[in-house]
CSV table of C-alpha atoms in Angstrom, one decimal:
chain,number,residue,atom,x,y,z
U,26,MET,CA,-7.4,-9.3,-22.8
U,27,GLN,CA,-10.9,-8.2,-21.9
U,28,HIS,CA,-11.1,-4.9,-19.9
U,29,PRO,CA,-13.0,-5.2,-16.6
U,30,THR,CA,-16.2,-3.5,-15.9
U,31,ILE,CA,-15.9,-1.4,-12.7
U,32,CYS,CA,-18.6,-1.8,-10.1
U,33,THR,CA,-19.6,0.4,-7.3
U,34,SER,CA,-22.5,0.1,-4.8
U,35,ALA,CA,-25.6,2.1,-5.2
U,36,HIS,CA,-25.2,3.0,-1.5
U,37,LEU,CA,-22.3,5.3,-2.5
U,38,ARG,CA,-25.0,7.7,-3.6
U,39,THR,CA,-26.9,7.8,-0.3
U,40,THR,CA,-25.1,10.8,1.2
U,41,LYS,CA,-24.3,14.1,-0.4
U,42,ALA,CA,-20.6,13.7,0.3
U,43,THR,CA,-20.2,10.2,-1.1
U,44,ALA,CA,-22.6,10.8,-3.9
U,45,LYS,CA,-20.1,13.4,-5.3
U,46,ILE,CA,-17.4,10.7,-5.2
U,47,ALA,CA,-19.8,8.2,-7.0
U,48,SER,CA,-20.5,10.7,-9.7
U,49,ASP,CA,-16.8,11.6,-10.1
U,50,ILE,CA,-15.9,7.9,-10.5
U,51,ALA,CA,-18.7,7.3,-13.0
U,52,GLN,CA,-17.8,10.4,-15.0
U,53,ALA,CA,-14.1,9.4,-15.1
U,54,LEU,CA,-14.9,5.9,-16.3
U,55,GLU,CA,-17.2,7.3,-19.0
U,56,ARG,CA,-14.5,9.5,-20.3
U,57,LEU,CA,-12.1,6.6,-20.3
U,58,GLY,CA,-14.5,4.4,-22.2
U,59,ILE,CA,-14.8,1.9,-19.3
U,60,GLU,CA,-18.1,0.3,-18.5
U,61,HIS,CA,-19.6,0.9,-15.0
U,62,ILE,CA,-22.2,-1.0,-13.1
U,63,GLU,CA,-23.9,0.1,-9.8
U,64,LEU,CA,-24.6,-2.9,-7.6
U,65,GLN,CA,-28.2,-2.8,-6.2
U,66,ASN,CA,-28.4,-5.6,-3.6
U,67,THR,CA,-25.9,-4.2,-1.1
U,68,ASN,CA,-26.1,-2.9,2.4
U,69,ASP,CA,-23.1,-0.5,2.3
U,70,TYR,CA,-20.7,1.0,-0.2
U,71,TRP,CA,-17.4,-0.9,0.7
U,72,CYS,CA,-18.0,-3.4,-2.1
U,73,ARG,CA,-14.4,-4.6,-2.3
U,74,ASP,CA,-14.9,-6.3,1.0
U,75,TYR,CA,-18.0,-8.5,0.2
U,76,MET,CA,-17.6,-9.2,-3.5
U,77,PRO,CA,-15.9,-12.5,-4.6
U,78,VAL,CA,-12.2,-12.4,-5.4
U,79,ARG,CA,-10.9,-12.9,-8.9
U,80,LEU,CA,-8.6,-15.9,-9.4
U,81,PHE,CA,-7.8,-15.7,-13.1
U,82,GLU,CA,-7.9,-13.1,-15.8
U,83,ASP,CA,-10.6,-15.1,-17.6
U,84,GLY,CA,-13.2,-14.1,-15.0
U,85,THR,CA,-13.1,-17.0,-12.6
U,86,TYR,CA,-13.9,-16.0,-9.0
U,87,SER,CA,-14.0,-17.6,-5.6
U,88,LYS,CA,-16.6,-17.1,-2.9
U,89,TYR,CA,-16.2,-16.8,0.8
U,90,THR,CA,-18.1,-16.0,4.0
U,91,TYR,CA,-18.3,-12.2,4.6
U,92,ARG,CA,-18.7,-11.8,8.4
U,93,PRO,CA,-16.2,-9.2,9.4
U,94,ASP,CA,-15.7,-8.8,13.2
U,95,TYR,CA,-15.9,-5.0,13.0
U,96,LEU,CA,-19.5,-5.5,12.0
U,97,TRP,CA,-20.5,-8.9,13.3
U,98,ASP,CA,-19.4,-8.2,16.9
U,99,TYR,CA,-21.9,-5.3,17.1
U,100,LYS,CA,-25.6,-6.2,16.7
U,101,SER,CA,-26.4,-2.7,15.7
U,102,LYS,CA,-24.1,-3.0,12.7
U,103,HIS,CA,-25.4,-6.3,11.3
U,104,GLN,CA,-27.6,-4.3,9.0
U,105,TYR,CA,-24.5,-3.3,7.1
U,106,ILE,CA,-23.4,-6.8,6.3
U,107,THR,CA,-24.1,-7.6,2.6
U,108,GLU,CA,-24.9,-11.2,1.6
U,109,GLN,CA,-22.4,-12.0,-1.1
U,110,SER,CA,-25.0,-14.1,-3.1
U,111,ASP,CA,-27.4,-11.1,-3.1
U,112,ALA,CA,-24.8,-8.7,-4.3
U,113,CYS,CA,-23.8,-11.0,-7.2
U,114,LYS,CA,-27.3,-11.9,-8.4
U,115,GLU,CA,-27.3,-9.5,-11.3
U,116,LEU,CA,-23.9,-10.5,-12.6
U,117,GLY,CA,-24.0,-14.3,-13.1
U,118,LEU,CA,-20.4,-14.8,-11.9
U,119,PHE,CA,-18.5,-18.0,-12.6
U,120,THR,CA,-17.5,-19.1,-9.0
U,121,PRO,CA,-16.4,-22.7,-9.1
U,122,THR,CA,-14.8,-22.6,-5.7
U,123,ASP,CA,-15.9,-21.4,-2.2
U,124,MET,CA,-13.1,-20.8,0.2
U,125,GLY,CA,-15.4,-21.9,3.1
U,126,ILE,CA,-13.7,-19.4,5.4
U,127,ILE,CA,-14.4,-16.0,6.9
U,128,PHE,CA,-12.7,-13.5,4.7
U,129,ASP,CA,-12.7,-9.8,3.5
U,130,GLY,CA,-12.0,-9.0,-0.2
U,131,GLY,CA,-9.9,-6.0,1.1
U,132,ASN,CA,-7.5,-8.5,2.5
U,133,TYR,CA,-6.6,-10.0,-0.9
U,134,VAL,CA,-3.9,-8.5,-3.0
U,135,ARG,CA,-2.7,-10.6,-6.0
U,136,CYS,CA,0.7,-9.9,-7.5
U,137,ASN,CA,2.8,-12.2,-9.8
U,138,GLY,CA,0.7,-15.2,-9.1
U,139,LYS,CA,0.9,-14.9,-5.3
U,140,VAL,CA,-1.7,-13.6,-2.9
U,141,ILE,CA,-0.8,-11.3,0.0
U,142,MET,CA,-3.0,-11.0,3.1
U,143,THR,CA,-2.5,-9.9,6.7
U,144,ASP,CA,-2.3,-12.3,9.6
U,145,LYS,CA,-5.8,-11.2,10.7
U,146,ILE,CA,-7.0,-14.1,8.6
U,147,PHE,CA,-5.9,-16.5,11.4
U,148,MET,CA,-7.9,-14.6,14.1
U,149,GLU,CA,-11.0,-14.7,11.9
U,150,ASN,CA,-10.8,-18.5,11.4
U,151,PRO,CA,-9.6,-19.9,14.8
U,152,HIS,CA,-11.1,-23.3,14.1
U,153,TRP,CA,-8.4,-23.9,11.6
U,154,SER,CA,-4.7,-24.4,12.5
U,155,ALA,CA,-2.4,-21.9,10.8
U,156,GLU,CA,-0.9,-24.7,8.7
U,157,GLU,CA,-4.2,-26.1,7.6
U,158,LEU,CA,-5.6,-22.7,6.8
U,159,LEU,CA,-2.6,-21.8,4.6
U,160,ARG,CA,-2.8,-25.1,2.8
U,161,HIS,CA,-6.5,-24.6,2.3
U,162,LEU,CA,-6.0,-21.0,1.0
U,163,HIS,CA,-3.3,-22.2,-1.4
U,164,HIS,CA,-5.6,-24.7,-2.9
U,165,ALA,CA,-8.7,-22.5,-3.0
U,166,LEU,CA,-6.9,-19.4,-4.4
U,167,CYS,CA,-4.5,-21.3,-6.8
U,168,ALA,CA,-1.6,-19.3,-5.4
U,169,GLU,CA,1.2,-19.2,-2.9
U,170,ILE,CA,0.0,-17.2,0.2
U,171,VAL,CA,2.3,-14.5,1.6
U,172,VAL,CA,1.2,-13.4,5.0
U,173,ILE,CA,2.2,-10.1,6.4
U,174,PRO,CA,1.7,-8.6,9.9
U,175,TRP,CA,-1.6,-6.7,10.5
U,176,ASP,CA,-1.2,-2.9,10.5
U,177,MET,CA,-3.0,-2.4,13.8
U,178,SER,CA,-3.9,1.2,12.9
U,179,ASP,CA,-6.4,-0.3,10.5
U,180,PRO,CA,-9.2,-2.1,12.5
U,181,CYS,CA,-10.2,-4.0,9.3
U,182,GLY,CA,-6.8,-5.6,8.9
U,183,HIS,CA,-6.8,-5.3,5.1
U,184,ALA,CA,-3.8,-5.8,2.9
U,185,ASP,CA,-5.0,-3.5,0.2
U,186,GLY,CA,-4.2,-0.5,2.4
U,187,MET,CA,-0.6,-1.7,2.8
U,188,VAL,CA,0.5,-3.0,-0.6
U,189,ALA,CA,-0.5,-2.8,-4.3
U,190,PRO,CA,0.8,-4.5,-7.4
U,191,LEU,CA,2.5,-2.3,-10.1
U,192,ASP,CA,2.0,-3.0,-13.8
U,193,ASP,CA,5.6,-4.2,-14.2
U,194,GLY,CA,5.3,-6.9,-11.6
U,195,ARG,CA,6.8,-5.0,-8.7
U,196,LEU,CA,5.0,-4.5,-5.4
U,197,LEU,CA,4.3,-1.0,-4.0
U,198,LEU,CA,4.5,-0.7,-0.2
U,199,ASN,CA,2.8,2.1,1.5
U,200,ASN,CA,4.9,5.0,3.0
U,201,TYR,CA,5.8,3.3,6.3
U,202,ALA,CA,9.5,4.2,5.7
U,203,GLN,CA,8.6,7.9,6.1
U,204,ASP,CA,7.1,7.5,9.5
U,205,LYS,CA,9.6,7.2,12.3
U,206,LYS,CA,7.1,5.3,14.4
U,207,SER,CA,6.7,2.7,11.7
U,208,LYS,CA,10.3,2.1,10.7
U,209,ASP,CA,10.6,-1.2,12.7
U,210,PHE,CA,7.2,-2.3,11.3
U,211,CYS,CA,8.5,-1.4,7.8
U,212,LYS,CA,11.6,-3.5,8.3
U,213,ARG,CA,9.4,-6.5,9.3
U,214,LEU,CA,7.3,-6.1,6.2
U,215,HIS,CA,10.4,-5.9,3.9
U,216,LYS,CA,11.9,-9.0,5.5
U,217,ILE,CA,8.8,-10.9,4.5
U,218,LEU,CA,8.0,-9.3,1.1
U,219,ASP,CA,11.6,-9.0,-0.2
U,220,ALA,CA,11.8,-12.8,-0.4
U,221,HIS,CA,8.9,-12.8,-2.9
U,222,PHE,CA,8.8,-9.5,-4.7
U,223,GLU,CA,10.8,-6.5,-5.9
U,224,VAL,CA,9.4,-4.0,-3.4
U,225,VAL,CA,9.1,-0.3,-4.0
U,226,ASP,CA,8.5,2.0,-1.1
U,227,LEU,CA,5.9,4.7,-1.6
U,228,SER,CA,7.6,8.0,-0.7
U,229,PHE,CA,6.8,11.7,-1.0
U,230,GLY,CA,9.1,14.7,-1.2
U,231,CYS,CA,7.1,16.6,1.4
U,232,LYS,CA,6.0,16.0,4.9
U,233,PRO,CA,3.3,13.3,4.8
U,234,ASP,CA,-0.2,14.1,5.9
U,235,PRO,CA,-1.5,11.7,8.6
U,236,ASP,CA,-4.0,10.5,5.9
U,237,SER,CA,-1.3,10.1,3.2
U,238,TRP,CA,-1.8,6.3,3.5
U,239,CYS,CA,-4.9,6.8,1.2
U,240,TYR,CA,-2.8,7.2,-2.0
U,241,LEU,CA,-2.0,3.5,-2.1
U,242,ASN,CA,-5.8,2.8,-2.2
U,243,PHE,CA,-6.0,3.7,-5.9
U,244,VAL,CA,-7.9,2.1,-8.7
U,245,ASN,CA,-5.7,0.7,-11.5
U,246,LEU,CA,-7.4,0.8,-14.8
U,247,PRO,CA,-6.1,-0.3,-18.3
U,248,ASN,CA,-5.5,3.3,-19.3
U,249,ALA,CA,-5.6,5.3,-16.1
U,250,ILE,CA,-5.1,5.5,-12.3
U,251,LEU,CA,-8.0,6.8,-10.2
U,252,LEU,CA,-6.1,8.4,-7.3
U,253,PRO,CA,-7.7,9.4,-4.0
U,254,ALA,CA,-7.1,13.1,-3.2
U,255,LEU,CA,-7.2,14.9,0.1
U,256,SER,CA,-8.0,18.4,-1.2
U,257,GLU,CA,-11.0,19.3,-3.4
U,258,ASP,CA,-8.8,21.1,-6.0
U,259,PHE,CA,-5.9,18.5,-5.7
U,260,ASP,CA,-3.6,21.4,-4.8
U,261,CYS,CA,-2.3,20.5,-1.3
U,262,ASP,CA,1.4,19.5,-1.1
U,263,ASN,CA,0.6,15.8,-0.5
U,264,ASP,CA,-1.9,15.6,-3.5
U,265,LYS,CA,0.6,17.3,-5.8
U,266,GLU,CA,3.4,15.0,-4.7
U,267,ALA,CA,1.2,11.9,-4.9
U,268,ILE,CA,0.2,12.8,-8.5
U,269,ARG,CA,3.9,13.2,-9.4
U,270,VAL,CA,4.9,10.0,-7.8
U,271,MET,CA,2.1,8.0,-9.4
U,272,GLN,CA,2.9,9.4,-12.8
U,273,ASP,CA,6.5,8.1,-12.4
U,274,LEU,CA,5.2,4.7,-11.3
U,275,PHE,CA,2.7,4.5,-14.1
U,276,PRO,CA,4.3,6.5,-16.9
U,277,HIS,CA,1.9,5.4,-19.7
U,278,LYS,CA,-1.3,6.0,-17.8
U,279,GLN,CA,-3.4,9.1,-17.1
U,280,ILE,CA,-3.5,10.0,-13.4
U,281,ILE,CA,-7.0,11.1,-12.4
U,282,PRO,CA,-7.3,12.5,-8.9
U,283,ILE,CA,-10.7,12.2,-7.2
U,284,TYR,CA,-11.5,14.0,-4.0
U,285,ALA,CA,-12.1,11.2,-1.5
U,286,LYS,CA,-11.8,12.8,2.0
U,287,PRO,CA,-15.3,11.6,3.1
U,288,LEU,CA,-14.2,8.0,2.5
U,289,ILE,CA,-10.8,8.5,4.0
U,290,LYS,CA,-12.3,9.8,7.2
U,291,GLU,CA,-14.1,6.4,7.4
U,292,GLY,CA,-10.8,4.5,6.9
U,293,GLY,CA,-11.0,3.6,3.2
U,294,ALA,CA,-10.6,5.2,-0.3
U,295,LEU,CA,-11.3,4.4,-3.9
U,296,HIS,CA,-10.0,0.8,-4.1
U,297,CYS,CA,-12.3,0.0,-1.2
U,298,VAL,CA,-15.5,1.2,-3.0
U,299,THR,CA,-14.8,-0.3,-6.4
U,300,TRP,CA,-14.6,-3.9,-7.7
U,301,GLU,CA,-13.6,-5.3,-11.1
U,302,TYR,CA,-16.1,-7.5,-12.9
U,303,VAL,CA,-14.8,-9.7,-15.8
U,304,PRO,CA,-17.4,-12.2,-17.2
U,305,ASN,CA,-15.9,-15.7,-17.6
U,306,LYS,CA,-15.1,-16.4,-21.3
U,307,GLN,CA,-17.5,-19.4,-21.3
U,308,GLN,CA,-20.3,-16.9,-20.5
U,309,LEU,CA,-19.4,-14.9,-23.6
U,310,LEU,CA,-20.0,-17.8,-26.0
U,311,PRO,CA,-23.3,-17.7,-27.9
């Protein structure tokens, strides 16, 4: 199987704080022997949200309309909306389908042939009935759709801050079970997800930091995990515990922590600012 190229937006280098993160990601990828591309035709660095979603391992993607309410509803923020077609110009993607709906790539988590997204998808597309929208998504994404309740602490309503696939086919659920205020919400999530996946709860052997949600927003590479870190030297209790837990979950991979606090303060982490590019096999033929 072809290894993906990891893409980040050139905008990640526009501030001193995020430029360090961009450099750390690029250096880690270079050490790992993984190709890296900086996307030029973008208006912000959250490239996961506006780039197409990958349907199959062969490099087949689906397009959608990127018009997130957290930007679209504020005229002053329209400048940060990236046109998907512009961002993809330099790649020549194979995109045979267009979902034809308003969507964010951060609300797309694929695990064992199923796609998980939050119920914010219904709010974003009110002109569809719920039944019609699910049927349309099933056809467009070639997958069963599993809808989970929106974690309202995240204004973006993204699934990739809530769940992540593990290499063995299990599904990792963020550390809701460790927060007393989230225990009922956690039960609701399990009631839905347990019917489709073997679910593993992310849990730390120390008091979770309020920003400990960030660890689930990792980048899963063929030979390593790029893990967001809260401390610059990766030595706070939460960072040390997250590194240990991730090493247990990914025993055959190198765990590479990257200080990501400037992103975390904005509500995202490493998965949000990266995107995997795999050319379609047909494009590789002479």
